[in-house]
Short mmCIF file of C-alpha atoms in Angstrom, two decimals:
data_model
loop_
_atom_site.label_atom_id
_atom_site.label_comp_id
_atom_site.label_asym_id
_atom_site.label_seq_id
_atom_site.Cartn_x
_atom_site.Cartn_y
_atom_site.Cartn_z
CA MET A 235 -0.07 0.15 -0.02
CA VAL A 236 1.37 3.63 -0.86
CA PRO A 237 0.95 5.86 1.93
CA ALA A 238 -1.72 8.29 2.52
CA GLY A 239 -1.07 11.16 -0.22
CA ASN A 240 0.99 9.69 -2.51
CA VAL A 241 0.83 8.45 -5.54
CA ASP A 242 2.85 4.75 -7.04
CA LYS A 243 3.01 5.83 -10.97
CA GLY A 244 4.68 3.24 -11.32
CA ASP A 245 1.68 0.87 -11.09
CA ALA A 246 -1.05 3.74 -11.31
CA THR A 247 -2.12 2.50 -7.44
CA ILE A 248 -3.11 5.92 -6.21
CA TYR A 249 -4.33 5.81 -2.23
CA PHE A 250 -6.31 8.02 -0.38
CA ALA A 251 -6.62 8.92 3.21
CA ILE A 252 -10.14 9.02 4.28
CA ALA A 253 -9.33 9.69 8.10
CA ASP A 254 -11.63 12.47 9.31
CA LYS A 255 -13.17 12.89 5.99
CA THR A 256 -17.23 13.13 4.75
CA VAL A 257 -17.51 10.74 2.28
CA LEU A 258 -20.90 9.34 0.14
CA VAL A 259 -21.18 6.53 -1.52
CA THR A 260 -23.96 5.66 -3.78
CA GLY A 261 -25.57 2.12 -4.41
CA ALA A 262 -24.61 1.45 -0.27
CA ASN A 263 -27.27 -0.70 0.12
CA ARG A 264 -25.63 -3.95 -0.80
CA GLY A 265 -22.27 -5.20 -2.56
CA LEU A 266 -19.64 -3.18 -3.63
CA GLY A 267 -21.60 -0.58 -2.33
CA ARG A 268 -21.92 -1.82 0.92
CA ALA A 269 -18.37 -3.11 0.94
CA LEU A 270 -17.12 0.58 0.17
CA VAL A 271 -18.92 2.15 3.26
CA ASP A 272 -17.84 -0.50 5.74
CA GLU A 273 -14.05 0.58 4.03
CA ALA A 274 -15.01 3.97 4.56
CA LEU A 275 -15.89 3.44 8.56
CA MET A 276 -12.74 1.23 8.84
CA ARG A 277 -10.39 3.92 7.47
CA GLY A 278 -11.23 6.21 9.85
CA ALA A 279 -14.24 8.42 7.77
CA LYS A 280 -15.88 11.15 9.94
CA ARG A 281 -18.89 10.60 7.96
CA VAL A 282 -20.82 8.00 5.71
CA PHE A 283 -24.08 8.64 4.11
CA ALA A 284 -24.80 5.80 2.63
CA ALA A 285 -27.28 6.52 -0.54
CA SER A 286 -29.42 3.68 -1.69
CA ARG A 287 -33.30 4.05 -3.66
CA GLN A 288 -34.66 1.98 -0.68
CA SER A 289 -34.71 2.96 2.82
CA MET A 290 -31.85 0.84 4.91
CA VAL A 291 -30.81 1.00 8.30
CA LEU A 292 -26.77 0.66 9.03
CA PRO A 293 -26.05 0.53 12.77
CA ASN A 294 -23.00 3.13 12.82
CA GLU A 295 -23.75 6.65 14.22
CA ARG A 296 -21.10 8.00 11.57
CA VAL A 297 -23.41 6.55 8.73
CA THR A 298 -26.04 8.32 7.89
CA PRO A 299 -28.66 6.98 5.33
CA LEU A 300 -30.37 8.83 2.17
CA ILE A 301 -32.86 8.10 -0.06
CA LEU A 302 -31.23 8.47 -3.42
CA ASP A 303 -32.24 7.49 -7.16
CA VAL A 304 -29.13 8.87 -9.36
CA THR A 305 -31.99 9.40 -12.02
CA ASP A 306 -34.37 11.52 -10.36
CA PRO A 307 -33.41 15.41 -9.55
CA ALA A 308 -35.09 15.71 -6.95
CA GLN A 309 -33.42 13.09 -4.85
CA ILE A 310 -30.48 14.79 -6.16
CA GLU A 311 -31.06 18.09 -4.70
CA GLU A 312 -32.75 16.90 -1.80
CA ALA A 313 -29.31 14.48 -0.85
CA VAL A 314 -27.36 18.02 -2.11
CA ALA A 315 -29.30 20.10 0.60
CA ARG A 316 -28.68 16.73 3.68
CA VAL A 317 -24.87 16.36 2.85
CA GLY A 318 -23.26 19.99 2.55
CA SER A 319 -19.57 19.83 2.37
CA LEU A 320 -18.09 16.79 1.03
CA ASP A 321 -14.74 15.62 0.52
CA ILE A 322 -15.12 12.12 -1.10
CA LEU A 323 -17.79 11.18 -3.55
CA ILE A 324 -18.17 7.37 -4.58
CA ASN A 325 -20.28 7.09 -7.70
CA ASN A 326 -21.34 3.23 -6.97
CA ALA A 327 -24.89 3.16 -8.08
CA GLY A 328 -25.35 1.20 -11.39
CA GLU A 329 -27.63 -0.54 -13.36
CA SER A 330 -27.01 -4.05 -14.35
CA VAL A 331 -29.42 -5.87 -16.20
CA PRO A 332 -29.16 -8.63 -18.85
CA ASP A 333 -31.29 -6.86 -20.93
CA ASP A 334 -31.15 -6.77 -24.78
CA LEU A 335 -29.45 -3.79 -26.01
CA SER A 336 -30.36 -3.33 -28.93
CA ASP A 337 -33.52 -2.78 -27.12
CA ARG A 338 -33.16 1.26 -27.06
CA SER A 339 -35.79 1.49 -23.90
CA ALA A 340 -33.22 -0.63 -22.35
CA LEU A 341 -30.37 1.46 -23.41
CA GLU A 342 -32.06 4.44 -22.60
CA GLN A 343 -32.20 3.11 -19.19
CA HIS A 344 -28.62 1.44 -18.95
CA LEU A 345 -27.66 5.53 -19.59
CA SER A 346 -29.49 7.17 -17.51
CA VAL A 347 -28.33 5.48 -14.49
CA ASN A 348 -24.86 4.32 -15.23
CA LEU A 349 -23.40 7.40 -16.98
CA TYR A 350 -26.51 10.45 -16.82
CA GLY A 351 -27.07 9.48 -12.87
CA THR A 352 -23.41 10.12 -12.00
CA LEU A 353 -22.72 12.86 -14.50
CA ASP A 354 -25.58 14.62 -12.45
CA VAL A 355 -24.56 13.50 -9.01
CA THR A 356 -20.74 14.38 -9.48
CA GLN A 357 -22.16 18.10 -10.73
CA ALA A 358 -24.75 18.77 -8.58
CA LEU A 359 -22.44 17.59 -5.08
CA LEU A 360 -18.66 18.87 -6.70
CA PRO A 361 -19.32 21.98 -8.52
#
C-alpha cells in the first residue's frame, strides 16, 4: 500500500487518506457499495452518507442513510441539502441488468443510471 497522499506512478496505484473525511457512497445498500461503506468506516471516515433507492438501516453512528435514486433530480437536490460539505464522492450506483441492449428503452435505462446519473450526482455534489 502507498502512504496517504502519495502516488506510485509505476503501477498507477493511488491511495487516498479517508480518515476524518466526509464520504458519500451511492448504491450503498449491498455488494460493492456496502463494502465501500464498511471500508470507509474502517479507514476512519468522520461521516459516511450511504445512499440507496430504498431505506436502509446501518448500525453505526457515523453512517447517515440517504434515499437517492441517481435518476431523480429532486432526490439529488435533497441529498445535496442534507450532505452539505463533502470530501469524497464514490459514485457506485449502477444498473447491470442482462437486457437486450438492441432494445432502445433498455439501453436508455442503462444510460440514465450508469452515465447520466453519475454525471448529475457529481455535478450537483462537487460543483
